[in-house]
C-alpha cells in the first residue's frame, strides 16, 4: 500500500481540554482562593469516591505523591524497597529521596508489570515497602503484593500513574493498596497541568500525607484563616511544599467527570489497533480476563534483535510520535553509580521487553485515520505488505 506522509506530527499522547474546563478555571481565577482551598477539597472528595477509597490527598505532581507516600510509610536510610525497573525514574527516585535503597525485581512476560514471584525473592528484613506499577494501565497483581506484606512491616505503594480508572477483579485501582499514587500530567488519562493524588483507606496515613504535602505542618492555611482562626501551628517533621492549587483542582474536577468518556475512547482505539495490527509480526499488549485496562500506553513488542530502533526511526520520519517506555531504571548512570553490582543480565524479561518495546500513539482525540496511518507505517517499517 502506498503511504501518504502526514504533514503534522502525531504525538504519542496528549490532553483533551474543552470549553467546560476553561469556564471552571476562569471561575476560580475570579474567586478568593487560588491555591489549596475549597476546590482541592471538592476534587479530593470526588476522586476518593471515584476510586472507592476512604481518603484522597491531592499534590502538585505524581512524583510528589510517590515521595510523600514513601515518607508516610516511614522509609529511611538503611531501609530497602522492592520495585520494578520497567518504569519512569520517578518510582524508584521516591525511595531514594528518603535515603532508602530501591531493589529491582524482574517483570512478567505478558503484562510487563513487576512479577510477584521475583519480588518475593528480594524480600529481607530491610525491605519496608513494595512499589509495583500498573504498566501502560494494566493493573498489577496487587493482592499478591498485599499478601506478601501481610503480617510484616511492609507497606505496599501502588504507582498507578498509568492506571486511573483501571479495575482488577471488579475493584478500582486506588481502593486496595495501603497507598496508591496517581499522576495528572497531560499525557496521562486526565490532567491538571501538573498534579497528583494519593489514595488510602487508612486515616492515620491520610493525616500524615496531608502534613507532608504542606512542609510537615499540621494545619492548613484555610483552618488558620478568618475570624475563628488562630496563628498557631506546629511543624512536626521536615517536608516540602507539594500543594495543588484550586485552579488545577477545578480543571481536575471537569477532567474527572469526563474520565469515563476518555477511557471508553482509549479502549476503542486499543480495539482498533488490535484488529488492524493483528497480522503484523509484533506482539500486541495482553489484557488478562480479570482486569479493566486503562490504556495509558499501547506498547507493542518487536521481537527481532535491533529491529525496534529501525522501526522507531522510520516511524518518527513518517511524523508519528512513537516512543519507548521504558529504558530500564538500572541503565541510568545514577543507579549504576549507586549500585555498581547491578547487572542487566539479572533482569532477562525486562531486557527482552525493553529491546523490542515501541509505544504507539494513544490518546482520546485520535481518529480512525490516525490509527490506520500508524498501523500502515508500522507495517511498512517492518517491511511487510499489508
Ligand atoms: C508520569 C509518571 C510518574 C510521575 O508523575 P508526574 O506527575 O509526572 O510527576 C510516576 N510514575 C510513572 C510510572 C509515571 O508514568
PDB file of C-alpha atoms in Angstrom, residues 63-335:
ATOM      1  CA  UNK A  63       6.278  12.347  41.787  1.00  0.00           C
ATOM      2  CA  UNK A  64       5.294  14.302  44.927  1.00  0.00           C
ATOM      3  CA  UNK A  65       2.535  11.724  45.527  1.00  0.00           C
ATOM      4  CA  UNK A  66       5.143   8.934  45.420  1.00  0.00           C
ATOM      5  CA  UNK A  67       7.529  10.848  47.644  1.00  0.00           C
ATOM      6  CA  UNK A  68       5.075  11.633  50.442  1.00  0.00           C
ATOM      7  CA  UNK A  69       3.751   8.051  50.242  1.00  0.00           C
ATOM      8  CA  UNK A  70       7.281   6.702  50.785  1.00  0.00           C
ATOM      9  CA  UNK A  71       7.819   9.181  53.593  1.00  0.00           C
ATOM     10  CA  UNK A  72       4.470   8.313  55.227  1.00  0.00           C
ATOM     11  CA  UNK A  73       5.456   4.644  55.009  1.00  0.00           C
ATOM     12  CA  UNK A  74       8.438   5.584  57.157  1.00  0.00           C
ATOM     13  CA  UNK A  75      11.127   4.695  54.600  1.00  0.00           C
ATOM     14  CA  UNK A  76      14.539   5.917  55.784  1.00  0.00           C
ATOM     15  CA  UNK A  77      18.247   5.345  55.440  1.00  0.00           C
ATOM     16  CA  UNK A  78      19.093   1.666  55.840  1.00  0.00           C
ATOM     17  CA  UNK A  79      15.683   0.559  54.521  1.00  0.00           C
ATOM     18  CA  UNK A  80      15.009  -1.053  51.166  1.00  0.00           C
ATOM     19  CA  UNK A  81      12.013  -1.039  48.834  1.00  0.00           C
ATOM     20  CA  UNK A  82      11.342  -3.578  46.084  1.00  0.00           C
ATOM     21  CA  UNK A  83      10.194  -2.119  42.785  1.00  0.00           C
ATOM     22  CA  UNK A  84      10.123  -2.646  39.030  1.00  0.00           C
ATOM     23  CA  UNK A  85      12.934  -1.399  36.790  1.00  0.00           C
ATOM     24  CA  UNK A  86      10.467  -1.080  33.886  1.00  0.00           C
ATOM     25  CA  UNK A  87       9.012   2.303  34.855  1.00  0.00           C
ATOM     26  CA  UNK A  88       9.602   6.015  34.788  1.00  0.00           C
ATOM     27  CA  UNK A  89      12.511   7.048  37.045  1.00  0.00           C
ATOM     28  CA  UNK A  90      10.124   8.792  39.481  1.00  0.00           C
ATOM     29  CA  UNK A  91       9.079   5.463  41.060  1.00  0.00           C
ATOM     30  CA  UNK A  92      12.494   4.498  42.387  1.00  0.00           C
ATOM     31  CA  UNK A  93      13.545   8.125  42.908  1.00  0.00           C
ATOM     32  CA  UNK A  94      10.822   8.408  45.555  1.00  0.00           C
ATOM     33  CA  UNK A  95      12.534   5.620  47.501  1.00  0.00           C
ATOM     34  CA  UNK A  96      15.935   7.279  47.122  1.00  0.00           C
ATOM     35  CA  UNK A  97      14.610  10.700  48.287  1.00  0.00           C
ATOM     36  CA  UNK A  98      14.002   9.069  51.692  1.00  0.00           C
ATOM     37  CA  UNK A  99      17.567   7.779  51.820  1.00  0.00           C
ATOM     38  CA  UNK A 100      16.341   4.211  51.272  1.00  0.00           C
ATOM     39  CA  UNK A 101      17.594   1.831  48.598  1.00  0.00           C
ATOM     40  CA  UNK A 102      15.479   0.688  45.649  1.00  0.00           C
ATOM     41  CA  UNK A 103      15.818  -3.030  44.958  1.00  0.00           C
ATOM     42  CA  UNK A 104      14.756  -4.044  41.469  1.00  0.00           C
ATOM     43  CA  UNK A 105      12.982  -7.281  40.600  1.00  0.00           C
ATOM     44  CA  UNK A 106      12.123  -8.592  37.129  1.00  0.00           C
ATOM     45  CA  UNK A 107       8.778  -8.198  35.336  1.00  0.00           C
ATOM     46  CA  UNK A 108       6.107 -10.517  33.960  1.00  0.00           C
ATOM     47  CA  UNK A 109       6.391 -11.558  30.314  1.00  0.00           C
ATOM     48  CA  UNK A 110       2.723 -10.834  29.491  1.00  0.00           C
ATOM     49  CA  UNK A 111       1.800  -7.603  31.332  1.00  0.00           C
ATOM     50  CA  UNK A 112       5.345  -6.188  31.858  1.00  0.00           C
ATOM     51  CA  UNK A 113       4.334  -5.498  35.461  1.00  0.00           C
ATOM     52  CA  UNK A 114       6.518  -6.289  38.481  1.00  0.00           C
ATOM     53  CA  UNK A 115       6.484 -10.062  38.948  1.00  0.00           C
ATOM     54  CA  UNK A 116       5.222 -11.084  42.383  1.00  0.00           C
ATOM     55  CA  UNK A 117       7.439 -14.189  42.298  1.00  0.00           C
ATOM     56  CA  UNK A 118      10.561 -12.174  41.513  1.00  0.00           C
ATOM     57  CA  UNK A 119       9.647  -9.548  44.130  1.00  0.00           C
ATOM     58  CA  UNK A 120       9.161 -12.230  46.807  1.00  0.00           C
ATOM     59  CA  UNK A 121      12.730 -13.464  46.257  1.00  0.00           C
ATOM     60  CA  UNK A 122      14.054  -9.986  47.094  1.00  0.00           C
ATOM     61  CA  UNK A 123      12.351  -9.760  50.493  1.00  0.00           C
ATOM     62  CA  UNK A 124      14.555  -9.494  53.579  1.00  0.00           C
ATOM     63  CA  UNK A 125      14.318  -7.790  56.960  1.00  0.00           C
ATOM     64  CA  UNK A 126      15.391  -4.416  55.490  1.00  0.00           C
ATOM     65  CA  UNK A 127      12.579  -4.311  52.937  1.00  0.00           C
ATOM     66  CA  UNK A 128       9.944  -1.893  54.249  1.00  0.00           C
ATOM     67  CA  UNK A 129       7.958  -1.205  51.081  1.00  0.00           C
ATOM     68  CA  UNK A 130       6.959  -2.694  47.740  1.00  0.00           C
ATOM     69  CA  UNK A 131       6.190  -0.364  44.833  1.00  0.00           C
ATOM     70  CA  UNK A 132       4.532  -2.106  41.892  1.00  0.00           C
ATOM     71  CA  UNK A 133       3.487  -0.062  38.839  1.00  0.00           C
ATOM     72  CA  UNK A 134       0.382  -0.634  36.681  1.00  0.00           C
ATOM     73  CA  UNK A 135       2.356  -0.552  33.451  1.00  0.00           C
ATOM     74  CA  UNK A 136       0.540   1.020  30.478  1.00  0.00           C
ATOM     75  CA  UNK A 137      -2.685   0.946  32.507  1.00  0.00           C
ATOM     76  CA  UNK A 138      -2.842  -2.828  33.087  1.00  0.00           C
ATOM     77  CA  UNK A 139      -3.312  -3.349  36.845  1.00  0.00           C
ATOM     78  CA  UNK A 140      -0.579  -5.285  38.654  1.00  0.00           C
ATOM     79  CA  UNK A 141      -1.337  -8.327  40.835  1.00  0.00           C
ATOM     80  CA  UNK A 142      -1.974  -6.078  43.804  1.00  0.00           C
ATOM     81  CA  UNK A 143      -3.455  -8.811  46.016  1.00  0.00           C
ATOM     82  CA  UNK A 144      -0.260 -10.887  45.700  1.00  0.00           C
ATOM     83  CA  UNK A 145       1.743  -7.904  46.931  1.00  0.00           C
ATOM     84  CA  UNK A 146      -0.722  -7.259  49.753  1.00  0.00           C
ATOM     85  CA  UNK A 147      -0.380 -10.933  50.791  1.00  0.00           C
ATOM     86  CA  UNK A 148       3.396 -10.572  50.775  1.00  0.00           C
ATOM     87  CA  UNK A 149       3.189  -7.523  53.059  1.00  0.00           C
ATOM     88  CA  UNK A 150       0.666  -9.071  55.429  1.00  0.00           C
ATOM     89  CA  UNK A 151       1.897  -9.560  58.974  1.00  0.00           C
ATOM     90  CA  UNK A 152       5.199  -7.961  58.010  1.00  0.00           C
ATOM     91  CA  UNK A 153       6.279  -4.396  58.498  1.00  0.00           C
ATOM     92  CA  UNK A 154       5.904  -3.737  54.747  1.00  0.00           C
ATOM     93  CA  UNK A 155       3.837  -1.012  53.079  1.00  0.00           C
ATOM     94  CA  UNK A 156       2.513  -1.525  49.547  1.00  0.00           C
ATOM     95  CA  UNK A 157       2.545   1.669  47.468  1.00  0.00           C
ATOM     96  CA  UNK A 158       0.954   1.142  44.066  1.00  0.00           C
ATOM     97  CA  UNK A 159       2.216   3.578  41.428  1.00  0.00           C
ATOM     98  CA  UNK A 160      -0.963   3.944  39.378  1.00  0.00           C
ATOM     99  CA  UNK A 161       0.286   6.894  37.306  1.00  0.00           C
ATOM    100  CA  UNK A 162      -0.835   4.900  34.228  1.00  0.00           C
ATOM    101  CA  UNK A 163      -3.979   3.410  35.634  1.00  0.00           C
ATOM    102  CA  UNK A 164      -6.632   5.854  36.806  1.00  0.00           C
ATOM    103  CA  UNK A 165      -9.983   4.143  36.193  1.00  0.00           C
ATOM    104  CA  UNK A 166      -8.482   0.655  35.776  1.00  0.00           C
ATOM    105  CA  UNK A 167     -10.048  -2.260  37.650  1.00  0.00           C
ATOM    106  CA  UNK A 168      -8.972  -5.652  38.909  1.00  0.00           C
ATOM    107  CA  UNK A 169     -11.491  -8.310  39.959  1.00  0.00           C
ATOM    108  CA  UNK A 170     -14.186  -5.640  39.791  1.00  0.00           C
ATOM    109  CA  UNK A 171     -12.333  -3.294  42.164  1.00  0.00           C
ATOM    110  CA  UNK A 172     -10.951   0.068  41.154  1.00  0.00           C
ATOM    111  CA  UNK A 173      -7.203   0.659  41.271  1.00  0.00           C
ATOM    112  CA  UNK A 174      -6.703   3.007  44.215  1.00  0.00           C
ATOM    113  CA  UNK A 175      -9.002   1.157  46.606  1.00  0.00           C
ATOM    114  CA  UNK A 176      -6.775  -1.812  47.515  1.00  0.00           C
ATOM    115  CA  UNK A 177      -3.110  -0.973  48.276  1.00  0.00           C
ATOM    116  CA  UNK A 178      -2.032   0.718  51.517  1.00  0.00           C
ATOM    117  CA  UNK A 179      -1.427   3.791  49.368  1.00  0.00           C
ATOM    118  CA  UNK A 180      -1.961   4.327  45.640  1.00  0.00           C
ATOM    119  CA  UNK A 181      -0.447   7.239  43.734  1.00  0.00           C
ATOM    120  CA  UNK A 182      -1.737   8.920  40.567  1.00  0.00           C
ATOM    121  CA  UNK A 183      -0.351  11.485  38.118  1.00  0.00           C
ATOM    122  CA  UNK A 184      -2.243  14.201  36.268  1.00  0.00           C
ATOM    123  CA  UNK A 185       0.495  15.057  33.790  1.00  0.00           C
ATOM    124  CA  UNK A 186      -1.003  15.956  30.366  1.00  0.00           C
ATOM    125  CA  UNK A 187      -0.064  12.614  28.748  1.00  0.00           C
ATOM    126  CA  UNK A 188      -1.963  10.694  31.418  1.00  0.00           C
ATOM    127  CA  UNK A 189      -5.697   9.875  31.161  1.00  0.00           C
ATOM    128  CA  UNK A 190      -6.790  13.062  32.950  1.00  0.00           C
ATOM    129  CA  UNK A 191      -4.817  16.207  33.653  1.00  0.00           C
ATOM    130  CA  UNK A 192      -4.447  19.196  35.961  1.00  0.00           C
ATOM    131  CA  UNK A 193      -1.417  20.518  34.036  1.00  0.00           C
ATOM    132  CA  UNK A 194       0.849  19.062  36.684  1.00  0.00           C
ATOM    133  CA  UNK A 195      -0.654  17.248  39.621  1.00  0.00           C
ATOM    134  CA  UNK A 196      -1.050  14.040  41.540  1.00  0.00           C
ATOM    135  CA  UNK A 197      -3.063  12.222  44.185  1.00  0.00           C
ATOM    136  CA  UNK A 198      -2.524   9.647  46.896  1.00  0.00           C
ATOM    137  CA  UNK A 199      -5.449   7.458  47.923  1.00  0.00           C
ATOM    138  CA  UNK A 200      -5.651   5.321  51.059  1.00  0.00           C
ATOM    139  CA  UNK A 201      -8.207   3.672  53.338  1.00  0.00           C
ATOM    140  CA  UNK A 202      -6.070   4.403  56.400  1.00  0.00           C
ATOM    141  CA  UNK A 203      -6.990   7.598  58.218  1.00  0.00           C
ATOM    142  CA  UNK A 204      -3.688   7.798  60.066  1.00  0.00           C
ATOM    143  CA  UNK A 205      -1.737   7.613  56.818  1.00  0.00           C
ATOM    144  CA  UNK A 206      -4.071  10.219  55.303  1.00  0.00           C
ATOM    145  CA  UNK A 207      -3.320  12.663  58.135  1.00  0.00           C
ATOM    146  CA  UNK A 208       0.418  12.095  57.710  1.00  0.00           C
ATOM    147  CA  UNK A 209       0.132  12.656  53.974  1.00  0.00           C
ATOM    148  CA  UNK A 210      -1.734  15.946  54.499  1.00  0.00           C
ATOM    149  CA  UNK A 211       1.009  17.151  56.827  1.00  0.00           C
ATOM    150  CA  UNK A 212       3.753  16.022  54.432  1.00  0.00           C
ATOM    151  CA  UNK A 213       2.327  17.894  51.461  1.00  0.00           C
ATOM    152  CA  UNK A 214       2.457  21.137  53.459  1.00  0.00           C
ATOM    153  CA  UNK A 215       6.029  21.494  54.853  1.00  0.00           C
ATOM    154  CA  UNK A 216       5.283  18.990  57.634  1.00  0.00           C
ATOM    155  CA  UNK A 217       2.852  21.487  59.177  1.00  0.00           C
ATOM    156  CA  UNK A 218      -0.131  20.033  60.986  1.00  0.00           C
ATOM    157  CA  UNK A 219      -2.683  22.677  59.934  1.00  0.00           C
ATOM    158  CA  UNK A 220      -3.553  24.031  56.528  1.00  0.00           C
ATOM    159  CA  UNK A 221      -3.852  27.738  55.723  1.00  0.00           C
ATOM    160  CA  UNK A 222      -7.629  27.605  55.481  1.00  0.00           C
ATOM    161  CA  UNK A 223      -8.080  26.379  59.042  1.00  0.00           C
ATOM    162  CA  UNK A 224      -5.983  29.322  60.271  1.00  0.00           C
ATOM    163  CA  UNK A 225      -7.885  31.850  58.186  1.00  0.00           C
ATOM    164  CA  UNK A 226     -10.830  34.050  59.112  1.00  0.00           C
ATOM    165  CA  UNK A 227     -12.474  35.171  62.334  1.00  0.00           C
ATOM    166  CA  UNK A 228     -12.223  31.914  64.246  1.00  0.00           C
ATOM    167  CA  UNK A 229      -8.693  31.268  63.023  1.00  0.00           C
ATOM    168  CA  UNK A 230      -5.579  31.093  65.160  1.00  0.00           C
ATOM    169  CA  UNK A 231      -1.963  31.910  64.389  1.00  0.00           C
ATOM    170  CA  UNK A 232      -0.837  28.660  65.973  1.00  0.00           C
ATOM    171  CA  UNK A 233       0.576  25.729  64.071  1.00  0.00           C
ATOM    172  CA  UNK A 234       3.276  23.174  64.608  1.00  0.00           C
ATOM    173  CA  UNK A 235       5.799  21.730  62.186  1.00  0.00           C
ATOM    174  CA  UNK A 236       6.149  18.130  63.231  1.00  0.00           C
ATOM    175  CA  UNK A 237       8.526  16.846  60.550  1.00  0.00           C
ATOM    176  CA  UNK A 238      10.603  18.098  57.652  1.00  0.00           C
ATOM    177  CA  UNK A 239       8.849  18.241  54.309  1.00  0.00           C
ATOM    178  CA  UNK A 240       8.252  20.416  51.243  1.00  0.00           C
ATOM    179  CA  UNK A 241       5.510  22.448  49.600  1.00  0.00           C
ATOM    180  CA  UNK A 242       3.621  19.954  47.420  1.00  0.00           C
ATOM    181  CA  UNK A 243       0.268  21.758  47.387  1.00  0.00           C
ATOM    182  CA  UNK A 244      -2.058  21.598  44.395  1.00  0.00           C
ATOM    183  CA  UNK A 245      -3.806  24.872  43.507  1.00  0.00           C
ATOM    184  CA  UNK A 246      -7.568  25.403  43.376  1.00  0.00           C
ATOM    185  CA  UNK A 247      -7.051  26.452  39.741  1.00  0.00           C
ATOM    186  CA  UNK A 248      -5.701  22.981  38.967  1.00  0.00           C
ATOM    187  CA  UNK A 249      -8.341  21.249  41.091  1.00  0.00           C
ATOM    188  CA  UNK A 250     -11.113  22.978  39.120  1.00  0.00           C
ATOM    189  CA  UNK A 251      -9.545  21.627  35.922  1.00  0.00           C
ATOM    190  CA  UNK A 252      -9.220  18.200  37.540  1.00  0.00           C
ATOM    191  CA  UNK A 253     -12.891  18.110  38.565  1.00  0.00           C
ATOM    192  CA  UNK A 254     -14.048  18.580  34.972  1.00  0.00           C
ATOM    193  CA  UNK A 255     -11.486  16.071  33.696  1.00  0.00           C
ATOM    194  CA  UNK A 256     -12.633  13.530  36.303  1.00  0.00           C
ATOM    195  CA  UNK A 257     -16.212  13.994  35.084  1.00  0.00           C
ATOM    196  CA  UNK A 258     -15.056  13.295  31.548  1.00  0.00           C
ATOM    197  CA  UNK A 259     -12.771  10.396  32.526  1.00  0.00           C
ATOM    198  CA  UNK A 260     -15.285   7.631  31.650  1.00  0.00           C
ATOM    199  CA  UNK A 261     -15.556   9.113  28.142  1.00  0.00           C
ATOM    200  CA  UNK A 262     -11.725   9.285  27.860  1.00  0.00           C
ATOM    201  CA  UNK A 263     -11.388   5.673  29.000  1.00  0.00           C
ATOM    202  CA  UNK A 264     -14.003   4.481  26.512  1.00  0.00           C
ATOM    203  CA  UNK A 265     -12.196   6.240  23.676  1.00  0.00           C
ATOM    204  CA  UNK A 266      -8.843   4.787  24.703  1.00  0.00           C
ATOM    205  CA  UNK A 267     -10.366   1.299  24.842  1.00  0.00           C
ATOM    206  CA  UNK A 268     -11.857   1.704  21.380  1.00  0.00           C
ATOM    207  CA  UNK A 269      -8.500   2.850  19.958  1.00  0.00           C
ATOM    208  CA  UNK A 270      -6.857  -0.224  21.532  1.00  0.00           C
ATOM    209  CA  UNK A 271      -9.512  -2.399  19.915  1.00  0.00           C
ATOM    210  CA  UNK A 272      -8.926  -0.801  16.540  1.00  0.00           C
ATOM    211  CA  UNK A 273      -5.149  -1.310  16.838  1.00  0.00           C
ATOM    212  CA  UNK A 274      -5.788  -4.920  17.748  1.00  0.00           C
ATOM    213  CA  UNK A 275      -7.937  -5.568  14.703  1.00  0.00           C
ATOM    214  CA  UNK A 276      -5.695  -3.683  12.252  1.00  0.00           C
ATOM    215  CA  UNK A 277      -2.312  -4.898  13.528  1.00  0.00           C
ATOM    216  CA  UNK A 278      -3.423  -8.455  14.177  1.00  0.00           C
ATOM    217  CA  UNK A 279      -1.438  -9.934  11.260  1.00  0.00           C
ATOM    218  CA  UNK A 280       1.767  -7.992  11.823  1.00  0.00           C
ATOM    219  CA  UNK A 281       4.838  -9.735  13.255  1.00  0.00           C
ATOM    220  CA  UNK A 282       4.629  -7.836  16.539  1.00  0.00           C
ATOM    221  CA  UNK A 283       3.330  -8.864  19.945  1.00  0.00           C
ATOM    222  CA  UNK A 284       0.287  -6.807  20.882  1.00  0.00           C
ATOM    223  CA  UNK A 285      -0.367  -5.922  24.543  1.00  0.00           C
ATOM    224  CA  UNK A 286      -2.080  -8.623  26.588  1.00  0.00           C
ATOM    225  CA  UNK A 287      -5.115  -7.968  28.772  1.00  0.00           C
ATOM    226  CA  UNK A 288      -5.894 -10.515  31.476  1.00  0.00           C
ATOM    227  CA  UNK A 289      -9.507 -11.578  31.911  1.00  0.00           C
ATOM    228  CA  UNK A 290      -9.925 -10.197  35.444  1.00  0.00           C
ATOM    229  CA  UNK A 291      -8.915  -6.617  34.631  1.00  0.00           C
ATOM    230  CA  UNK A 292     -10.218  -3.492  33.046  1.00  0.00           C
ATOM    231  CA  UNK A 293      -7.313  -1.853  31.229  1.00  0.00           C
ATOM    232  CA  UNK A 294      -6.977   1.955  31.357  1.00  0.00           C
ATOM    233  CA  UNK A 295      -4.795   2.166  28.206  1.00  0.00           C
ATOM    234  CA  UNK A 296      -2.342   4.933  29.070  1.00  0.00           C
ATOM    235  CA  UNK A 297       0.047   3.391  26.518  1.00  0.00           C
ATOM    236  CA  UNK A 298      -0.268   0.985  23.613  1.00  0.00           C
ATOM    237  CA  UNK A 299       3.023  -0.926  23.805  1.00  0.00           C
ATOM    238  CA  UNK A 300       3.846  -3.389  21.011  1.00  0.00           C
ATOM    239  CA  UNK A 301       6.820  -5.733  21.064  1.00  0.00           C
ATOM    240  CA  UNK A 302       9.074  -6.199  18.051  1.00  0.00           C
ATOM    241  CA  UNK A 303      10.823  -9.398  18.943  1.00  0.00           C
ATOM    242  CA  UNK A 304      13.690  -9.239  16.481  1.00  0.00           C
ATOM    243  CA  UNK A 305      17.098  -8.024  17.701  1.00  0.00           C
ATOM    244  CA  UNK A 306      17.923  -4.490  16.588  1.00  0.00           C
ATOM    245  CA  UNK A 307      14.693  -4.035  14.653  1.00  0.00           C
ATOM    246  CA  UNK A 308      12.929  -1.767  17.134  1.00  0.00           C
ATOM    247  CA  UNK A 309      15.338   1.135  16.705  1.00  0.00           C
ATOM    248  CA  UNK A 310      14.997   0.879  12.936  1.00  0.00           C
ATOM    249  CA  UNK A 311      11.197   0.939  13.169  1.00  0.00           C
ATOM    250  CA  UNK A 312      11.347   3.796  15.688  1.00  0.00           C
ATOM    251  CA  UNK A 313      13.382   5.973  13.281  1.00  0.00           C
ATOM    252  CA  UNK A 314      11.284   5.254  10.253  1.00  0.00           C
ATOM    253  CA  UNK A 315       8.027   5.930  12.101  1.00  0.00           C
ATOM    254  CA  UNK A 316       9.383   9.198  13.506  1.00  0.00           C
ATOM    255  CA  UNK A 317      10.352  10.080   9.923  1.00  0.00           C
ATOM    256  CA  UNK A 318       6.715   9.422   8.974  1.00  0.00           C
ATOM    257  CA  UNK A 319       5.692  12.028  11.592  1.00  0.00           C
ATOM    258  CA  UNK A 320       4.470   9.550  14.178  1.00  0.00           C
ATOM    259  CA  UNK A 321       5.486  10.195  17.774  1.00  0.00           C
ATOM    260  CA  UNK A 322       6.295   6.633  18.735  1.00  0.00           C
ATOM    261  CA  UNK A 323       8.194   6.271  21.974  1.00  0.00           C
ATOM    262  CA  UNK A 324       9.949   3.715  24.153  1.00  0.00           C
ATOM    263  CA  UNK A 325       8.620   3.029  27.660  1.00  0.00           C
ATOM    264  CA  UNK A 326      10.997   2.499  29.360  1.00  0.00           C
ATOM    265  CA  UNK A 327      14.760   2.428  29.442  1.00  0.00           C
ATOM    266  CA  UNK A 328      15.153   0.141  32.495  1.00  0.00           C
ATOM    267  CA  UNK A 329      15.946   2.266  35.536  1.00  0.00           C
ATOM    268  CA  UNK A 330      19.178   0.339  36.308  1.00  0.00           C
ATOM    269  CA  UNK A 331      20.593   1.516  32.944  1.00  0.00           C
ATOM    270  CA  UNK A 332      20.757   5.094  34.217  1.00  0.00           C
ATOM    271  CA  UNK A 333      24.129   6.461  35.320  1.00  0.00           C
ATOM    272  CA  UNK A 334      22.884   7.458  38.775  1.00  0.00           C
ATOM    273  CA  UNK A 335      21.795   3.920  39.625  1.00  0.00           C
TER     274      UNK A 335
END
